[in-house]
Every structure is written in structure tokens, then in C-alpha cells.
Coordinates of C-alpha atoms in Angstrom, one line a residue:
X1 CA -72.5 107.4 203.3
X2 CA -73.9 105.0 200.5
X3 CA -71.8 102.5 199.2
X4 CA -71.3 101.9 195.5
X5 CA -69.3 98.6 195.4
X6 CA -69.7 95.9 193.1
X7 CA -73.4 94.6 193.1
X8 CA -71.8 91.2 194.7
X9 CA -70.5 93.3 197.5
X10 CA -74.1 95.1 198.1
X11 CA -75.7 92.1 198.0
X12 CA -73.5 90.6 200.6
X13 CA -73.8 93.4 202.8
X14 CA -78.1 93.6 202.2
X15 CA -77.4 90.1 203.8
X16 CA -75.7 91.5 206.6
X17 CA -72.6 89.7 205.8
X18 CA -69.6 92.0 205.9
X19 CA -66.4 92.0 207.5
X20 CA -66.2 91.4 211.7
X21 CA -62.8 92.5 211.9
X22 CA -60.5 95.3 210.1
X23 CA -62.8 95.9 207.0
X24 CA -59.9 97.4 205.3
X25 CA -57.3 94.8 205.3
X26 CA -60.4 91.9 204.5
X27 CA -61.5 94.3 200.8
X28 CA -57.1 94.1 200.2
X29 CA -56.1 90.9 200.9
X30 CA -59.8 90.3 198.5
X31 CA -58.3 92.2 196.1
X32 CA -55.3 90.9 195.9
X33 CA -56.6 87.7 195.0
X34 CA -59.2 88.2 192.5
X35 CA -56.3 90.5 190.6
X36 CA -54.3 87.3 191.0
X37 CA -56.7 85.4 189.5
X38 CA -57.7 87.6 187.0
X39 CA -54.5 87.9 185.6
X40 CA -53.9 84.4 186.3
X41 CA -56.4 83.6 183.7
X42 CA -55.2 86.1 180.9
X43 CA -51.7 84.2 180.9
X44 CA -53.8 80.6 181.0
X45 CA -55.3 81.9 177.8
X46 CA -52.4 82.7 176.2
X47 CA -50.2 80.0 176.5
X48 CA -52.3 77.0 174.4
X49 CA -51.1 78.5 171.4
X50 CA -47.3 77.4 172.5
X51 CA -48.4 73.5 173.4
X52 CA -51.0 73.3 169.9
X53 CA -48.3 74.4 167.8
X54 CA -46.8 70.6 167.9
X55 CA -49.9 69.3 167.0
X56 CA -50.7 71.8 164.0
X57 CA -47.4 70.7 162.3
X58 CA -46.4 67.2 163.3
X59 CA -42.8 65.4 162.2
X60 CA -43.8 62.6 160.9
X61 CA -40.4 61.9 160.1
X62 CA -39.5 61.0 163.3
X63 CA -43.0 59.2 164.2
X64 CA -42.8 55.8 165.8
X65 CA -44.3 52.7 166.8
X66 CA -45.2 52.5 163.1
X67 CA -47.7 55.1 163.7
X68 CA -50.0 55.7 160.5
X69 CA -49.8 58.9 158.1
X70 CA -53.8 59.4 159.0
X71 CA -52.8 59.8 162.7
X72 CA -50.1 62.0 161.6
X73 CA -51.5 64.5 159.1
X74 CA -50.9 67.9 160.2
X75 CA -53.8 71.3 160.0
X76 CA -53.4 72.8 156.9
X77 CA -52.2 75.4 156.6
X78 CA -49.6 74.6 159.3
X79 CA -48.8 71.3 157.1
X80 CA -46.1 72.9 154.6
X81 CA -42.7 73.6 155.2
X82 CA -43.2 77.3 155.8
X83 CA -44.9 76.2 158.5
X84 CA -42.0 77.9 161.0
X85 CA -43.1 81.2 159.1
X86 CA -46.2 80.8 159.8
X87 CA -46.3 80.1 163.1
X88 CA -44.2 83.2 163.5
X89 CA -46.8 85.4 161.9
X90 CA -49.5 84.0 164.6
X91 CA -46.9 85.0 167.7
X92 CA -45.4 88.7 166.0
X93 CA -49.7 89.3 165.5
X94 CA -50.6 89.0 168.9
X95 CA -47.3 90.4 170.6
X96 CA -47.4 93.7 168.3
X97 CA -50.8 94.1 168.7
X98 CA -50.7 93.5 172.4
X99 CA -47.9 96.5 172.6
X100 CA -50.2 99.0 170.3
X101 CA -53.0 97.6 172.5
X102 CA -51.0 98.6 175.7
X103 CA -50.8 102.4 175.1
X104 CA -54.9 102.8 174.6
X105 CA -55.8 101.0 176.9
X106 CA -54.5 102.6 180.0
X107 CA -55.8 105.8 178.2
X108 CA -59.2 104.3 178.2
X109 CA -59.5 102.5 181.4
X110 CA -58.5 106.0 182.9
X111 CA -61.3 107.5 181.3
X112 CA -63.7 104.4 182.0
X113 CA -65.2 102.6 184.7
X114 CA -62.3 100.5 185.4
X115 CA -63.9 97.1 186.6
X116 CA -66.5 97.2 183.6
X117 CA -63.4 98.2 181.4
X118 CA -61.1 94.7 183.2
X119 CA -64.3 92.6 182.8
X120 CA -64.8 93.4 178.7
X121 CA -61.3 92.9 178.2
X122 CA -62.1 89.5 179.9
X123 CA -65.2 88.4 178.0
X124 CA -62.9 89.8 174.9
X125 CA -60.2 87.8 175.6
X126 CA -62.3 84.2 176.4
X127 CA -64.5 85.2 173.2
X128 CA -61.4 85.5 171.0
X129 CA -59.2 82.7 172.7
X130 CA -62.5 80.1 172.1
X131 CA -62.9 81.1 168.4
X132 CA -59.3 80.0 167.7
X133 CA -60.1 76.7 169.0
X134 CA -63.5 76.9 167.2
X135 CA -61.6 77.1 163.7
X136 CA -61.2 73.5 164.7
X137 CA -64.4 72.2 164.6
X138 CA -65.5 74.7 161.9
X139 CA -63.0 73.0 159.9
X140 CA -60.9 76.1 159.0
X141 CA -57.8 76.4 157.2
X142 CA -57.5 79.7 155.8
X143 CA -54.0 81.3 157.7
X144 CA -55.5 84.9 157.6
X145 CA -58.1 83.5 160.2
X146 CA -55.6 82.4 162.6
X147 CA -54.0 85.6 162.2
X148 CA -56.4 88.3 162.4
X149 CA -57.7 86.1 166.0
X150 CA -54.6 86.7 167.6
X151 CA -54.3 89.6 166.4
X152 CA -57.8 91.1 168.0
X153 CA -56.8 89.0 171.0
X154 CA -53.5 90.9 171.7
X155 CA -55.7 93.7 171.8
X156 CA -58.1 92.8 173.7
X157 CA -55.3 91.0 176.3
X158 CA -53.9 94.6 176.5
X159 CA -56.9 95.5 178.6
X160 CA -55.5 93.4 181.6
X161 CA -52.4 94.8 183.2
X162 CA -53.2 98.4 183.5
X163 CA -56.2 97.5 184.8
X164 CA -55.0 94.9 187.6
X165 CA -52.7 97.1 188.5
X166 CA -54.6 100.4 189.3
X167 CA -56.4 98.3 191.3
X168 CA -53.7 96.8 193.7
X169 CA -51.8 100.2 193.7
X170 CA -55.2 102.1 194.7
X171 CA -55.0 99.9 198.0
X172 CA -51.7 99.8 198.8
X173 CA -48.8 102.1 200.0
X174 CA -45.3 102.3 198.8
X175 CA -44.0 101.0 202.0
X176 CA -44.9 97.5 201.3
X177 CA -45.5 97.8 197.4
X178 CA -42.5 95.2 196.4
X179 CA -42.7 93.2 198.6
X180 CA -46.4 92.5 198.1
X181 CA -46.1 92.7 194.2
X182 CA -43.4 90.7 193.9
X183 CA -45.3 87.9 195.6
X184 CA -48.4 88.9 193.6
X185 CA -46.8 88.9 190.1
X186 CA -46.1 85.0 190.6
X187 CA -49.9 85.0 188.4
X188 CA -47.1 85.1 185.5
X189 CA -46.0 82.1 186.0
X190 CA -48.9 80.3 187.6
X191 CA -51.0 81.1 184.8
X192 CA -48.8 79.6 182.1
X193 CA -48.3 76.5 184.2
X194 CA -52.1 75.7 184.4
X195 CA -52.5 76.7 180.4
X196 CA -50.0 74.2 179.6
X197 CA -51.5 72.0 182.0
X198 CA -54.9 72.6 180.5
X199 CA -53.8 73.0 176.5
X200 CA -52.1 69.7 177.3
X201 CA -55.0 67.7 178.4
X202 CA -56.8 68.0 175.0
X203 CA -54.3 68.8 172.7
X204 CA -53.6 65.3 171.1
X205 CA -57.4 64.2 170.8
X206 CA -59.2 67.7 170.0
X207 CA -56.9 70.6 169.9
X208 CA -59.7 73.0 169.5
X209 CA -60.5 72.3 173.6
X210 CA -57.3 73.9 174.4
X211 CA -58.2 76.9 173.6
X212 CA -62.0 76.8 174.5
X213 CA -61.8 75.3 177.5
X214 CA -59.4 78.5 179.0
X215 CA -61.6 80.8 176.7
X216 CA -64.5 79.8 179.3
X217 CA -62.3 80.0 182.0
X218 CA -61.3 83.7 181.7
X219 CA -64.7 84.6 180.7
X220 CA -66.1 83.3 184.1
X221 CA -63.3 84.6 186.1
X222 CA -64.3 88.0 184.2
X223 CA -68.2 87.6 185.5
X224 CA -67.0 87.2 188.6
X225 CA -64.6 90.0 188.6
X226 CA -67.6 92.2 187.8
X227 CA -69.7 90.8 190.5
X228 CA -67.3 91.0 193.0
X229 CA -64.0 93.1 192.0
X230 CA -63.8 96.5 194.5
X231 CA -61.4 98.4 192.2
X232 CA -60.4 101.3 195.2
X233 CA -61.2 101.5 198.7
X234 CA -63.9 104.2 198.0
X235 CA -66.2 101.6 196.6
X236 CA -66.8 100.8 200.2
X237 CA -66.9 103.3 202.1
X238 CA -63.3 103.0 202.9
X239 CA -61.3 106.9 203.4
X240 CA -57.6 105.9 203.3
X241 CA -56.2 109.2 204.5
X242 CA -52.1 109.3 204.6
X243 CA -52.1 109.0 208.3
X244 CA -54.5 106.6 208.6
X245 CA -52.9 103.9 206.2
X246 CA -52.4 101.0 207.9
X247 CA -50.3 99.3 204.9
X248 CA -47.7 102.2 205.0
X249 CA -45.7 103.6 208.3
X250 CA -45.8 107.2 209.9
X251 CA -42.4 108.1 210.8
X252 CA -42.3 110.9 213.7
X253 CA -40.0 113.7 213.9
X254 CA -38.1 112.6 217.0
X255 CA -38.5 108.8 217.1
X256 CA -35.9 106.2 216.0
X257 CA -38.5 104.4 213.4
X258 CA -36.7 103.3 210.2
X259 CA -36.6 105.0 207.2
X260 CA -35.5 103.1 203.9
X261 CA -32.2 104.5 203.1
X262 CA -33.3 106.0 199.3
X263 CA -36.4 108.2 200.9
X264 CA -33.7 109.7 204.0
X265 CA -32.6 111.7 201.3
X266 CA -35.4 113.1 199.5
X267 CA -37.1 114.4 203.4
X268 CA -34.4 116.5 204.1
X269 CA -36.4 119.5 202.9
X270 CA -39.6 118.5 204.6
X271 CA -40.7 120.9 207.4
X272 CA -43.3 118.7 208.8
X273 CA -43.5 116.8 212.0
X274 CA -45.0 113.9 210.7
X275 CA -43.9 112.2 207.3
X276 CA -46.0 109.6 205.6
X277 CA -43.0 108.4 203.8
X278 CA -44.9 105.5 201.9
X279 CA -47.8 107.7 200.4
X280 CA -46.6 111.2 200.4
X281 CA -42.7 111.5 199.1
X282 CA -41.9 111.0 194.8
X283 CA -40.5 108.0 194.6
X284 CA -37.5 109.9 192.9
X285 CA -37.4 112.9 194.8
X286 CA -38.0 115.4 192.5
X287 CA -40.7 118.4 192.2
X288 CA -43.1 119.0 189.5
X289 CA -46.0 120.9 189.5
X290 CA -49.4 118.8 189.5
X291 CA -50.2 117.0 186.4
X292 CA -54.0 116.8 187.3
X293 CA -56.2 117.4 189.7
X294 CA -56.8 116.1 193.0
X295 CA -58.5 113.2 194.6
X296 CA -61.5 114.8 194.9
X297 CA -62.2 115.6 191.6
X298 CA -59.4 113.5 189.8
X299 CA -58.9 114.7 185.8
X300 CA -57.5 111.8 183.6
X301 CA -53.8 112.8 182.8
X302 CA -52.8 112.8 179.2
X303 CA -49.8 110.7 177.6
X304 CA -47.6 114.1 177.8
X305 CA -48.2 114.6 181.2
X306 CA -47.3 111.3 182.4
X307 CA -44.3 111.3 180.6
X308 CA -43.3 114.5 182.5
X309 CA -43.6 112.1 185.8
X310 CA -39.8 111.7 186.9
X311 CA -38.4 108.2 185.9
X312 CA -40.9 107.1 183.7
X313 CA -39.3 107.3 180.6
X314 CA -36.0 105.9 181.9
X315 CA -37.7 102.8 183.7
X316 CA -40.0 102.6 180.0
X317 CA -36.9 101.8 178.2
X318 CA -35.4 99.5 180.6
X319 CA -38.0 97.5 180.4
X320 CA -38.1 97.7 176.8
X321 CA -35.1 96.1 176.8
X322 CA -35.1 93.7 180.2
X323 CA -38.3 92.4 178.4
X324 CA -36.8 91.9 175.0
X325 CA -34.4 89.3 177.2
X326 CA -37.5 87.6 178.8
X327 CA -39.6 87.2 175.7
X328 CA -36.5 85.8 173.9
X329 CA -36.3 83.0 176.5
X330 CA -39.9 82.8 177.1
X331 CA -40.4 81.6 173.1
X332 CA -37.1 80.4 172.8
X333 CA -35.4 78.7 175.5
X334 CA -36.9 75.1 174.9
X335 CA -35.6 75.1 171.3
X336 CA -32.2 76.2 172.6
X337 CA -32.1 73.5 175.6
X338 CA -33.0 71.2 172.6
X339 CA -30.5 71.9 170.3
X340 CA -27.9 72.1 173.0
X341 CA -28.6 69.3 174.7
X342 CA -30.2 67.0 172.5
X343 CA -33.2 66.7 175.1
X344 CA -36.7 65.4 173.8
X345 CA -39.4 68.4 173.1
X346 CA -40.9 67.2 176.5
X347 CA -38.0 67.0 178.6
X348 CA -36.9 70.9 176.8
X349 CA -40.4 72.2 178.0
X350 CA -39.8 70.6 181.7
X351 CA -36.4 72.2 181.9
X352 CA -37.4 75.7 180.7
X353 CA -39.7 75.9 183.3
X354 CA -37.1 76.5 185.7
X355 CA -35.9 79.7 183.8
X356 CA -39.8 81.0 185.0
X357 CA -39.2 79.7 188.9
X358 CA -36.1 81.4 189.1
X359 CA -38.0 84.6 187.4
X360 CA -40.7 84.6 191.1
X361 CA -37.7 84.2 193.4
X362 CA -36.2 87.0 191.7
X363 CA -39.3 89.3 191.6
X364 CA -39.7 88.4 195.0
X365 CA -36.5 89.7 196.5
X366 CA -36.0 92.3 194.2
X367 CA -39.4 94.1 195.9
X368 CA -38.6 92.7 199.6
X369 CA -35.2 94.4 199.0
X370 CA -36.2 97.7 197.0
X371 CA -38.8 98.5 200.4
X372 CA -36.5 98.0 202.3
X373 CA -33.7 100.6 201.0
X374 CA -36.2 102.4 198.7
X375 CA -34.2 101.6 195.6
X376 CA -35.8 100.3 193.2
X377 CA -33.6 101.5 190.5
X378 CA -30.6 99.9 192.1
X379 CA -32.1 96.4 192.6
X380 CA -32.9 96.6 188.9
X381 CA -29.5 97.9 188.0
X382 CA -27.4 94.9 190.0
X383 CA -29.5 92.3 188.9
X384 CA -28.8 93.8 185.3
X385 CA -25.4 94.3 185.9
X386 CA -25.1 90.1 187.1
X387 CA -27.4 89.6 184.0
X388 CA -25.0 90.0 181.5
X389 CA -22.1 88.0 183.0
X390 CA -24.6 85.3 183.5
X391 CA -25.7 85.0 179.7
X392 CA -22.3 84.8 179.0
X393 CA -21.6 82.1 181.3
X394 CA -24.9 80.4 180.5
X395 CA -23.8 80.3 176.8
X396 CA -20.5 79.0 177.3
X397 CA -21.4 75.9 179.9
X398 CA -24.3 74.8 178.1
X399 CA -21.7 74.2 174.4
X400 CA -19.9 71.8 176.8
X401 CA -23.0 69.9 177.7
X402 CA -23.1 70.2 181.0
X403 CA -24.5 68.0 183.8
X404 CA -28.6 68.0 184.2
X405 CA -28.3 69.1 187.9
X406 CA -25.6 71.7 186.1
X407 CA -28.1 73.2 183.6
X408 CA -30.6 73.0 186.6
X409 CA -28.8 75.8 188.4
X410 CA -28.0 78.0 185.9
X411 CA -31.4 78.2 183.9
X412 CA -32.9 79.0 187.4
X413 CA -30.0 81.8 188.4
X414 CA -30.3 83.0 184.9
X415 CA -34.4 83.5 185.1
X416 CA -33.5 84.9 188.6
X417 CA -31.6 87.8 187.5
X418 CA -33.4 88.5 184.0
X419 CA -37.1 88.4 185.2
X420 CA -36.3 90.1 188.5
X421 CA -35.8 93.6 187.3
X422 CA -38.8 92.9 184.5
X423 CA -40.9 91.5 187.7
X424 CA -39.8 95.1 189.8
X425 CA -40.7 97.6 186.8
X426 CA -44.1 96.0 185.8
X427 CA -45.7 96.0 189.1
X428 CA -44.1 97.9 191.9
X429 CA -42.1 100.9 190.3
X430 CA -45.1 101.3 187.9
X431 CA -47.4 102.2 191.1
X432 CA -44.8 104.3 192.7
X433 CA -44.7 106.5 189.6
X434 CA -48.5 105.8 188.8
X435 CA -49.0 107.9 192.5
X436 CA -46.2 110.3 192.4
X437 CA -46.8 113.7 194.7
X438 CA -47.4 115.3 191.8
X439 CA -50.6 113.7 191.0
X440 CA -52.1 115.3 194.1
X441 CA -53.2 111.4 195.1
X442 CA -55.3 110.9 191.6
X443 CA -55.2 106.9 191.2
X444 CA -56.5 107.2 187.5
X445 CA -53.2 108.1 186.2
X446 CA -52.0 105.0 187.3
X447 CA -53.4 103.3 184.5
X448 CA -51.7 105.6 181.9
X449 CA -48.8 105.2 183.9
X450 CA -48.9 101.7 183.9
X451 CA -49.6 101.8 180.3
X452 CA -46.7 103.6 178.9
X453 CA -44.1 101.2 180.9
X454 CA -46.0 97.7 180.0
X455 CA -46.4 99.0 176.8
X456 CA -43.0 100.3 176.1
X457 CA -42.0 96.8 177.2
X458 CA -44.4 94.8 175.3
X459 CA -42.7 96.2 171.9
X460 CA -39.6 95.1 173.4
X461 CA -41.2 92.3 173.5
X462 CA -42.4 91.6 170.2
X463 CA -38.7 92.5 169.1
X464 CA -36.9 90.1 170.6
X465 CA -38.4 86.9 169.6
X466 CA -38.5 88.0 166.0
X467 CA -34.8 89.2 166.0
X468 CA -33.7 85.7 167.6
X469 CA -35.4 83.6 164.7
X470 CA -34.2 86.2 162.1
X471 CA -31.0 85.9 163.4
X472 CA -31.3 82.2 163.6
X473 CA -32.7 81.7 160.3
X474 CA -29.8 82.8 158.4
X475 CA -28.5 79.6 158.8
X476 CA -28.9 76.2 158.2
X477 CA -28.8 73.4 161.4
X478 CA -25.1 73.3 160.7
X479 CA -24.6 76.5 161.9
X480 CA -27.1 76.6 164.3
X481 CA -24.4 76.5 167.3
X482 CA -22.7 80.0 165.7
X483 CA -26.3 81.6 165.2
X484 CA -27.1 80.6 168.4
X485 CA -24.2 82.9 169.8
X486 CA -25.2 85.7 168.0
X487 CA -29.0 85.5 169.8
X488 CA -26.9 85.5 172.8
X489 CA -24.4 88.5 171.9
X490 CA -27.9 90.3 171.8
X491 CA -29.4 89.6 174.7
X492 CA -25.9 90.8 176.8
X493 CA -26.3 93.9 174.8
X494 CA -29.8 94.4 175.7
X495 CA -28.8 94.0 179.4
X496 CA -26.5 96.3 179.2
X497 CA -28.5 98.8 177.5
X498 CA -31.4 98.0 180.0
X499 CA -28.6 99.4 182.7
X500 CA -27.4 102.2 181.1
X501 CA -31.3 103.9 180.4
X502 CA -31.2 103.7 185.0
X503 CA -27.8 105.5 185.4
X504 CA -29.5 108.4 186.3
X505 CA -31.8 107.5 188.9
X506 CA -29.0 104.8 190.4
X507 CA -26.7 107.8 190.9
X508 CA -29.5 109.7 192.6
X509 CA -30.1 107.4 195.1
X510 CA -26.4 106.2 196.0
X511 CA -26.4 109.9 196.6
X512 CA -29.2 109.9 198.8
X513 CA -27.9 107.5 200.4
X514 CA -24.2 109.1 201.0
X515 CA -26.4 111.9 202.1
X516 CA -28.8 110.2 205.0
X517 CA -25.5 108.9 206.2
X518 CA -23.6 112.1 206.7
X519 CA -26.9 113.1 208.4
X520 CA -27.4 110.5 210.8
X521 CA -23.4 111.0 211.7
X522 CA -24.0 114.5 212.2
X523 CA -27.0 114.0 214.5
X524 CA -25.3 111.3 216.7
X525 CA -22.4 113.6 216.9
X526 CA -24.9 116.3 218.5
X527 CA -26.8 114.1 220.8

């Protein structure tokens, strides 16, 4: 059969360089990591804006060492005292237009060519994140400019997730889906510690380098991402039939091989010998009839039918509102650290970052955990459950000024029970519902799939931020410390609703489970 891989990949193999052991597991563990680094580099461009925003509007109130005004003039138009406002237009641009961005785009990429749809997005995104930092040296001060770039660029950044996605989900099995997204969606974090990094390096000589110097390095990730990327296993020659899977487990009719507790339950009506429990079985047990067509002549779903899927809808506003808590944090945590604890910009930034290593050890078990018992909806629904308490207690200890090694602990439990769930339902429960058994084994619905829950969130969002600093803005510094409750109050009552929208499929599968059990007494009873 000919191969139609990447040209990078046909080049290699004209050289006669391909793979001298398991061919399949080399072209996953390759994609795995060019998906890391690919979305590695979208958050690396979009965190400069969060480190230049210090240097666009300087307080030279509080400037030292007799430094002089020259050295301290601030961009215009970033220079006035609306300058909060402003800055707030430039973050509510790119996050709303990243959410509208969200829903075409897995509708597109689809419909598209998905590695030359990924690598656009890419030379989009380092096109768009450069000319921010070219309105430096093109001496720019005009607000709409700033505006309408990070606007475009929230569209363009939408192209990203679906498509990284697909592309993991299109080699892997449910079997081992959390676990290995969990690890995988540490690119979050990785990314917007080597932005920072980067935006930090130039920011105080020529701020405009921040942001071209990750604009190139997207763009070239992107070129070699087209070069190289193999978006499903078919690109190679590779047939990953459901008994042949090596990253999911056959489970025979008469053998003692485990079965995670949540899928016991939904084989009960199954009549085969042989159960491919990580490709073949809804991840929610429930049967619909097929949305589109099958994979050998897969027909791109529309936004009604994957809506239809079972669970989509409920997980879409979960995350709406789990990601409405991370967003908060993730714009707003440092300024809270500072005015709580009276901590220097720098030392607020440092600490914050503990709120994000918390989030990867969270992610992480939550999909070890889910594969294990198969319920994803439950891991997200304890964590959320924990959640709320925890802001609670969070807000409380830190009025009191706790210890350093105090606030430590709790920013890091705190990101480990809000960013787990969030971690769960943007990678692995998206793939399980982006393959459901009603899709007949079409991978392009996984991208509309994707879409809907990412994009669902991403408004979430763009809400939460902009509640917190109306909600803070209604009051002077005076009041900050009341306000600052308030932000909190809604955050607990986002948890909360994040839980309720998963009652549903939580009591399905403690049902399951009560079920397997009273069929694995049964049988022991009998043998």
C-alpha cells in the first residue's frame, strides 16, 4: 500500500530510515511529542502579554534608586490611569474571540486536512503574536491596534486544541487515555513557564522581542509540524484494528483480566466472546444510532449531531464553569497573593506558579485514576466536591497571613483540585466522547467534539476574569479585602455548579458499579 505521511516522513523512509522495532508505538510516542510541543508553543505565545504589561504602564511612584522619569515613561496608550481598563480590553479580546474561535474551528479542521489546518493556525498565531511586538518598533500607540491583534490572535490560537487533540486521540485507546493525557497536558504549564521565561529576558530593554522572539518560535515549531506531524496511524500504513491495538487490552470471556469497574456495567448486554473494552464500549453506556458514517468513508458530523453524543453537553458545562475558576486564578492569583500578603510583584508571580504545579499533579492522577475505575465523571466530581471547601479554606487562611511554607501548601492543593477536573475534561473525556460507538470509529468528529467542550469552556473562561475585576472594581483599595470575598463566593459557586451539570453521569456509574459487584458475587457464588 502507498504511504501518504508527511513529506518528512517519506523522505525519511526514501532514505531507508524507518523504524527497526514496533513501527506503531515509535509514530505514538512521535506524536505525542510534537503535539506536546506544538501546544507547548501556542501557550509560550500567549503568555508575553502577562510579563509586558508591567513594562507598558510603569509606577513610577514607587521607582527607586533615584531612577529618572525618561527610564520610567510608560507606552502610550497604556500611560493613563485607565490603563487597568485597557489592559482589560486586550485580555476580554483575545479570550472571547478564542471561545467564538473554538466552535469553527473544530468544524473546519473536520472538514480539512488537519495537519495543514494545525500548521496555519501556527504560522497565524507567530504572524499575529510578532506584529504585537512589532507595534514597538513601528512606534505605535493607537489602542485599537493592540486590540484588534489579540483579537485575530484568539482566533487564530483556537486552531490548536482541536487539532492536537484529534491527533493524540486517533492513536490512542481509552484504556490508557488519562493516564497518558494527563501527563501530556503538562504542555499547559510548560509552555507558560518558558514564555515567561522568554517575555522576561527582553522585556525591560525591548519589549517588542517578547513577543517576536515566541512569534518565531511557534512559527518554526508549525514548519516542522507540517514536515513531520503524522496526524492518524493511516498516514503510515498503520491498520489499528480493535483487536490488534496494542495501547488498549482485550478482555476474554472466561479469563480473570481486569475490567475498570465503570465499563463492568455497561458489558453486561454484550454477547461477544471477546470485548475490546478500551475502543469498542460508549464511554457512558448508552445507545444511539450512528451519527456518521464509518471509518471507511468517515462523513464530518454536524454541531447537532455531536451534541446528541451522550455526556457532551453535561461535561461542556462543567467545564464552563471548572474553567471560569482556572482563568480566575490564572489572571488573578498574583494580584490576590499581593494584596494579601504584601509580597513584591516578583515574589506574587513565583508563588502563583505553584497554583499551576499543583494543576499537573492533579491532571495527572485524575486520568491514572479515571483508567483505572473508568470514571471519569466521578474523579471530576470529588475533586469538585473538595474544590469548594478548599476555596473556602484558602480564603480564610490567607486574611490571617499565613506562614510562606503555609501558603505553599495550600496554593498547590488548591491548583490540584481546580485544574484536575479542567485537566480530565479537555483531553481525556473529550477523546472518549470524540470516539463514542456511535461514530462507527470516525476520528473526524473528534475535532467537533473537542470543539464544543474547549469552546464551551473557553467562554467560561472569558467570564470569569472579567466578573472578578468587575466585581473588584466596585471598590476602592480600602475595600479591597471585602471585594476580594465576593470573587471568592463566586468561584465556590461555580464549583458547585460545575458538580451539579455531572450528577447524572456520576449516578450512572456508582450504579454500574453497584452492579459489576452484584455480578462478580453472583458468579463466585456459582463457581
Amino acid at each position: 500500500m502507498a504511504v501518504r505521511g508527511p513529506p518528512g516522513i517519506r523522505f525519511l523512509q526514501w532514505l531507508g530510515l524507518t523504524p527497526c522495532w514496533d513501527r506503531q508505538k515509535v509514530y505514538q510516542l512521535w506524536t505525542l511529542f510534537l503535539t506536546f510541543l506544538c501546544y507547548t508553543s501556542y501557550h509560550l505565545s500567549r503568555k508575553p502579554i502577562s510579563i509586558v504589561k508591567n513594562e507598558l504602564h510603569k509606577n513610577c511612584n514607587t521607582t527607586q534608586n533615584n531612577t529618572n522619569t525618561a527610564n520610567c515613561s510608560s507606552w502610550k496608550p497604556f500611560d493613563g490611569s485607565d490603563y487597568e481598563s485597557l489592559f482589560g480590553d486586550l485580555d476580554t479580546a483575545f479570550l472571547f474571540a478564542y471561545a467564538g474561535g473554538m466552535f469553527f474551528s473544530g468544524h473546519i479542521a473536520e472538514r480539512s486536512n488537519l495537519r495543514y489546518f494545525l500548521v496555519l493556525g501556527m504560522l497565524s498565531s507567530g504572524l499575529m503574536t510578532a506584529l504585537f511586538g512589532l507595534g514597538y518598533y513601528w512606534n505605535i500607540h493607537t489602542v485599537a491596534f493592540f486590540v484588534i491583534v489579540q483579537a485575530v490572535a484568539g482566533v487564530v490560537q483556537a486552531t490548536g486544541w482541536p487539532a492536537v487533540v484529534t491527533c493524540v486521540g486517533s492513536w490512542f485507546g481509552k484504556g490508557r487515555r488519562g493516564f497518558i493525557m494527563g501527563l501530556w497536558n503538562s504542555h499547559t504549564s510548560v509552555g507558560n513557564i518558558l514564555g515567561s521565561l522568554i517575555a522576561a529576558a527582553f522585556v525591560s530593554e525591548a519589549w517588542g522581542l517578547s513577543f517576536v522572539v515566541p512569534g518565531i518560535i511557534i512559527a518554526s515549531v508549525g514548519i516542522l509540524a507540517f514536515f513531520f506531524l503524522i496526524t492518524e496511524p493511516k498516514e503510515v500504513g498503520i491498520v489499528m484494528e480493535d483487536k490488534g491495538r496494542k495501547d488498549s487490552y482485550t478482555v476474554q470471556a472466561d479469563g480473570p483480566t481486569h475490567i475498570p469497574l465503570c465499563e463492568r456495567c455497561f458489558n453486561e448486554e454484550s454477547e461477544t466472546e471477546t470485548t475490546e473494552v478500551a475502543d469498542s464500549e460508549p464511554l457512558l453506556g448508552e445507545e444511539i444510532k450512528p451519527l456518521s458514517g464509518g471509518p471507511s468513508n468517515p462523513k464530518a458530523i454536524s454541531f447537532l449531531g455531536a451534541l446528541k453524543i451522550p455526556g457532551v453537553i453535561e461535561f461542556s458545562m462543567c467545564l464552563f464553569f471548572a474553567k471560569l475558576v482556572s482563568y480566575t486564578f490564572l489572571y488573578w492569583l498574583p494580584k490576590y497573593i499581593k494584596d494579601e500578603e504584601d509580597y513584591s510583584p516578583t515574589v506574587s508571580g513565583d508563588m502563583s506558579t505553584l497554583f499551576d504545579v499543583g494543576g499537573i499533579v492533579g491532571g495527572f492522577l485524575a486520568g491514572t485514576i479515571s483508567d483505572f475505575t473508568g470514571g471519569r465523571a466521578t474523579c471530576c466530581v470529588v475533586m469538585l466536591v473538595l474544590g469548594a471547601p478548599m476555596l473556602y479554606v484558602t480564603q480564610v487562611v490567607f486574611q490571617t497571613k499565613p506562614s510562606t511554607s503555609t501558603a505553599i501548601g495550600m496554593l498547590a492543593a488548591l491548583g490540584f483540585l481546580v485544574n484536575g477536573p479542567y485537566a480530565l475534561i479537555t483531553t481525556a473525556v473529550s477523546a472518549d466522547l470524540g470516539t463514542h460507538k456511535s461514530l462507527k470509529g470516525n476520528a473526524k468528529a473528534l475535532s467537533t467534539v473537542t470543539a464544543i467542550i474547549d469552546g464551551t469552556g473557553s467562554i467560561g473562561a472569558a467570564v470569569g476574569p472579567l466578573l472578578a475585576g468587575i466585581i473588584l472594581n466596585k471598590a476602592g483599595s480600602e475595600q479591597r479585602a471585602a471585594q476580594w470575598d465576593n470573587v471568592f463566593y463566586m468561584l465556590m459557586a461555580s464549583d458547585v455548579l460545575a458538580c451539579l451539570f455531572l450528577l447524572r453521569v456520576f449516578v450512572k456509574e456508582i450504579k454500574g458499579w453497584c452492579t459489576g459487584r452484584c455480578f462478580e458475587q453472583e458468579t463466585s457464588n456459582v463457581t
